[in-house]
Amino acid sequence: MATDSLKEYEKLKKQLQQAILKKKSLDKQITQIEEDIFQKETMYLSESHNSNIVRGFESLNKLNQSSNVNKKKLVFTDDDRVFSLSSHTFVRHLQKKNELDEDDDDSNEGTPVASASSTTKKRKRAEE
Amino acid sequence: MVAPLPSSAGNRFRQRKISTKQTLQIFKQSQISDIDNEDLQQRDLQEIETGVDKNEEEEVHLQKILKNTGISSTAQTYIPTPDASKVWTEASKYYKGRFHEPESYIKSSCQTEDYSGCLYNMDEVDEEWLTKYNQELKKKEVAPLTEDEFEHIFYNYEKVISDKQPFLVTDPTQVLPLEEIRLYILKFDKSSVENIRKSLSSELQVHPFVTNFDAKCPTKPRTIEQLLEKYGEAVYEHFKSRKIERGGKTVTPILKFTGEDDSDAYICFRQRQFRQQRKTRRADTQSSEKLIKLYQELKNTRELVFLVAQRELKRLEALQNEREIFELRCKVKNYKRDLGITDSDEDLIAHKKRKPAPPPPEVVTEEVTKKDKKGLSKVGNNANTQDKSKVTQTATDLAGTDSSQQQFQPYVKLPPSKIPDMELETVQHLLKSKDVSMQRYVEEKLRKRKQADFGFTNFTDDAYNPFFDLSVSNKNIIDSSHTPYSSITSSFFDVQTLGYIPDIEKYIETGKNLDDKDALEFKLHQTTGKNRFKKPTTQTKFIPERYNPLLSTSVNTSEPIFTLRKRVGRYGQVYIDRKPMIKKPFEDEDEVMIDPEDYEAIDAKERHEDRWKYDSDLSIMDMNDNEPFSDDPSKLNSISNDTQVIRFGGMLLSKAYETLKESILQQRQQLFYQQYQRLQAQQQKAQQLQQAQQAQGVSSRQGTPGSVNKQTPQAQLQQQQGRSNSVNQSQQLQRAQSQQSPTPTPGSVNSTTTSTNNKKPFNTNTLVKTEN
C-alpha cells in the first residue's frame, strides 16, 4: 500500500515536473509570438501612409490620391496597436520595460540593458 | 425673334432653366401650325418614365408600346417573353474551353454574414423529405439527421455541381454520381471561400473551428465526412430528384447576374447595377495600384491577425497547463501528507512574482541550470516575465520596481470650482504676523540669554542692546530750508560711540546688574576737566539708547553729549568751543545793567560775547530757526520760498501795471474826446464864418466854388466817421489839430484821414504821443 502510493507519488511528481516544463516552454513561445507581433505591427503601421486596417481605407477612395501619397506619413500611437496590445501580459511587459527605461535614464547602469532600452527608445520615438 | 432654336429636330428635348442670357423663341398662335408636329410628339414621348436605361428604350417592343400610348389601350400591348420551352442541344458544341480560376482572384462581394454558416436554406420540400427520412432512421435506430446537417450536405452537393457542371441545365439527368461529388467535397480546395474556416482550422490546428459568427448550436455539428458516410446516399437521392426537377438549375432560384447580353429579352428584369464610368488609362492604373495596395494591406493584416490568433491559442494552452499543474500539485500534496514526506519540495509552491528587485539574470539562469529540479517551479511560474526579459535583454530586475519608484507630488492646478473655501489672509496681516513672530523670537532669545547670564555683569558693552549715539554732525547748515530736498540730510547724522562707564567697580562689587532703569552714569566733569573754564562739574544721567528696531515707540535716541572745537583767534589765542550743556555766564544780568555810556562795559560785553560766540546750549537742530523737518506742506517743484515770493510779486506787479495802463488809456481817451468836441464846435464856427465870407466875395473872387463843393461832403463824412468809430477820435483830433495849423488844404487833410484809417488804435496812440 505504502509502496504503491509512493510509486504513485513519484509518478505524479514526474508529471508535475513535466507540466511545469511545458508551461515554461509555452510561456516562452507566447513571449516570442508577442514580440513578433509587436515588430510586425510596428513595421506595418510605420509603412502605411494614409490608411491602414486600424484607421480605415477611406483615403483610398479619394480621387486625388497621388497628391496624398507624398504627404507626411501617418503617425501612429499606442492606440493603433490593436494587435500587440490585445494581450494583457504584453501590455504589462511593455509597462515594465518603460519603467526600466526611465530608471535607465536616471542612472546608466547595467550594460546589457542599454541596447534593449535604445531599441525601445527608438520605438518610442517612432510612436511619437 | 431670330434666335437659335432651342430644340433642333434631331436632338432630344431637354428641359432647361429659363435664364435672361438665353434667347428663347416665341411662337404666336398663328405660327403654331408651322411647328414640326414630330417635335411636339417627341416631347410628349419623353415625358413618359420608362424605367429602363436610355439605350434600352430603343428596344423594339418597348418603342412600340411607347408610341402607342394614348392611342390604343395598354392592356393589349406587352413585351413578349422568349420561348424557353425548346432546348438548344448544339450549345455544347459551340461553347467549349476551359478556364481555371486563380487562387487569389477576388470572386464575389458577398457580405461577411454570407460566409458564416451554411449558404443553403432548406425549403418546405426538403422539410417534408427530412421528416420522412428521420422517421425511417428512427425505425432503423440510427441517429436522426438534423436540419443544419442536412443543409450542410445539401449545400456541398449543390456547390460541387455548380462548380463542376455549370451547364447542367442542358441535361439535368447528367448529375454527377455521389462518389464523384464526395471526392470533390473531401478534396481540399484552398481557394474556395467556404473553406476559409477549414484552412484556418488546419493552419491553426483548432478543431472544431467555431467563430463568433457561427450560430450557437446546442450540439456540435458532425463533420462533412461523417455525414456523408451516414446520410450521404439518401440525401443525394433527394438532391438529384430536386435537381432534375429544377432542370439542372440551382434548387433555390437565384438572381440573374449575367445580363449584359443585349439580345436577352429579359434585359429589363436583370439585377440593377450602376453603370460604370468611362475609365482613362490613368484611372485604370490608379485603381489597380489601389487594389494592389489594398491586397498588401489585407495580407499584412491577415498575418498579424493570424499571429494574434496563435498567441491566444497558446495562451489557452498555457492556462489549461496551469490548471493541470494546479491539480497535480493538489494530488502530490495529498500523497505527501499521507506518506509523511516532509522535504521542502519547491515544485509544490506557486511562487508569487517577487516584489523586491531579484538578482541579475545571469544568476537566475545559473540557478535554473544548477538546481534543475528545485528551481523548476520557480522558473516555471516566473517564466513569462523572465523569458521576456531574456528576449529583450532586460534583466529581471524590471519586476517590482514599484517600491523603489519615487513618488512625486505633482503640482495640481485646481479648477476654480474645486478650490477649497477658506478665508484668505491679506498680505498686510501676513507681514504683520511675521513681524510679530520675529519680534517674539528675538525677545525670547534675549530673555533666555539674560537667564543664562544671571549673576554675571557685562560691562564691556550692552550685550543685549548694542547702543551707539546718533548725533547731529557739526556741519553748519546755512540754509536749512533746503534740507528736506538735499542729500546732505542723509549725512546729517554722525554715529558716535559712547563707551564710558564710571564707577564700574561699584557695579562689580555689588554684583548689580545693569538694566534699563538703572541708567548708566556719565560723569562729564572728567571729560571737561581739561577745559580752561573751571565750571562746576555737572553730572548728567544718560539713558543709553535702546535700539529696538521692532518697536518704533520705545526708541530712545540720545543726543550728542558733548562736542568741543579748537579755535584759534587773534594773536594765536586758542579757544575751545563747547557745546552743549554750558551756560553762557552773566548773560541775564549784563543785559540789564549795561549803560549805553559805559564804553568799557560795552566793549567787555562784546568781548565776552565774542568769546562765547561759538558756544551754544542748543543743538544744531534747535539753532536752526526753520526746522529742517517741518510739518509744512512741501513746496511746489522745490521752488524756494523766496523765488515764489518774487514770482508772485512779479505777477502782482505786472497785473497792477496792466490795470494802470488801461486806466491811463481810458482817461486819455476821455480827454481826447472832450477836446475833439470842443474842436468840432470851433470848426463849425470857422466854416460858417468861411461860408459867410465866400458868399460875400462871390462876385469879387472866382474859381473857388469847386473846392467848396468838394469840401462839404468830406466834412460830413468825417463827422459820421467820428461818431460811429470812437477809435478814429484820435484821427479826428489829429485832423483837427492839423486844421488848426495855418495852412491846411482840404485835399491833404483828406489824404491823411484815409491813410490813418487802417491803423491800429495803439499806433495812433503813440502817434498822438509823438505829436503831442
XYZ file of N, CA, C and O in Angstrom, chain B residues 10 26 30 34 52 79 93 137 153 240 245-246 321 324 374 377 420 431 440 455 478 480 554 586 598 644 683 730 760:
116
model
N -33.326 67.017 -84.565
C -32.707 65.730 -84.265
C -32.471 65.478 -82.778
O -32.550 64.357 -82.313
N -40.235 82.866 -79.429
C -41.634 82.998 -79.017
C -42.522 82.725 -80.220
O -42.340 83.303 -81.298
N -50.577 81.881 -84.564
C -50.629 81.599 -85.987
C -49.456 80.729 -86.446
O -49.537 80.009 -87.425
N -47.033 75.733 -87.858
C -45.779 75.527 -88.586
C -44.809 74.628 -87.847
O -43.894 74.054 -88.425
N -36.365 52.195 -67.724
C -35.213 51.422 -68.203
C -34.125 52.389 -68.652
O -34.366 53.586 -68.766
N -44.693 43.175 -73.686
C -43.388 42.773 -74.195
C -43.372 41.248 -74.230
O -43.527 40.601 -73.186
N -21.673 22.202 -78.312
C -20.789 22.102 -79.471
C -20.016 23.424 -79.667
O -18.857 23.438 -80.037
N -35.172 6.565 -40.248
C -33.954 6.363 -39.459
C -34.291 5.879 -38.058
O -33.576 5.059 -37.477
N -24.959 19.191 -45.940
C -24.730 18.201 -47.007
C -25.259 18.732 -48.336
O -24.575 18.708 -49.355
N -30.713 14.801 -56.099
C -30.748 14.523 -57.531
C -32.159 14.735 -58.083
O -32.348 15.388 -59.124
N -35.713 18.030 -61.203
C -36.987 18.748 -61.182
C -36.806 20.204 -61.603
O -37.610 20.776 -62.308
N -35.701 20.768 -61.164
C -35.419 22.175 -61.446
C -34.774 22.365 -62.806
O -34.438 23.483 -63.191
N -2.660 24.271 -19.098
C -1.468 23.692 -18.499
C -1.374 24.076 -17.029
O -1.048 23.251 -16.171
N -3.692 22.173 -15.010
C -3.160 20.818 -14.855
C -2.137 20.786 -13.725
O -2.163 19.907 -12.853
N 15.032 21.792 -8.333
C 14.474 22.666 -7.293
C 13.936 23.970 -7.869
O 12.883 24.439 -7.453
N 10.002 24.971 -10.475
C 8.689 25.615 -10.325
C 8.825 27.132 -10.295
O 8.010 27.857 -10.834
N -10.776 74.956 -2.370
C -11.458 74.887 -1.082
C -11.825 76.277 -0.572
O -11.084 77.248 -0.766
N 2.302 89.902 6.831
C 3.582 90.542 7.146
C 3.635 90.920 8.613
O 4.670 90.763 9.274
N 8.887 88.296 18.640
C 8.747 87.392 19.767
C 9.962 86.485 19.878
O 10.474 86.217 20.958
N 23.676 86.560 37.203
C 24.799 86.545 38.123
C 26.045 87.143 37.529
O 27.002 87.420 38.232
N 23.666 126.292 6.570
C 23.440 127.726 6.384
C 21.993 127.983 6.024
O 21.320 128.800 6.618
N 18.725 126.164 5.993
C 18.087 124.909 6.403
C 16.819 124.621 5.613
O 16.278 123.530 5.665
N 9.474 102.888 21.415
C 10.386 102.860 22.549
C 11.820 103.191 22.170
O 12.732 102.881 22.907
N 26.758 135.161 33.050
C 26.333 136.567 33.242
C 25.378 137.057 32.184
O 25.253 138.242 31.937
N 28.672 153.628 29.024
C 29.873 152.944 29.507
C 30.502 152.137 28.378
O 30.084 151.019 28.049
N 9.406 131.937 -4.892
C 7.960 132.010 -5.028
C 7.443 133.412 -4.732
O 6.577 133.923 -5.435
N -14.602 174.290 -35.276
C -14.527 174.081 -36.726
C -15.799 174.568 -37.406
O -15.766 175.215 -38.453
N -8.918 159.922 -32.426
C -7.569 160.493 -32.486
C -7.300 161.078 -33.870
O -6.663 162.105 -34.018
N -3.904 150.838 -36.285
C -4.443 150.340 -35.017
C -4.516 151.458 -34.006
O -3.748 152.410 -34.068
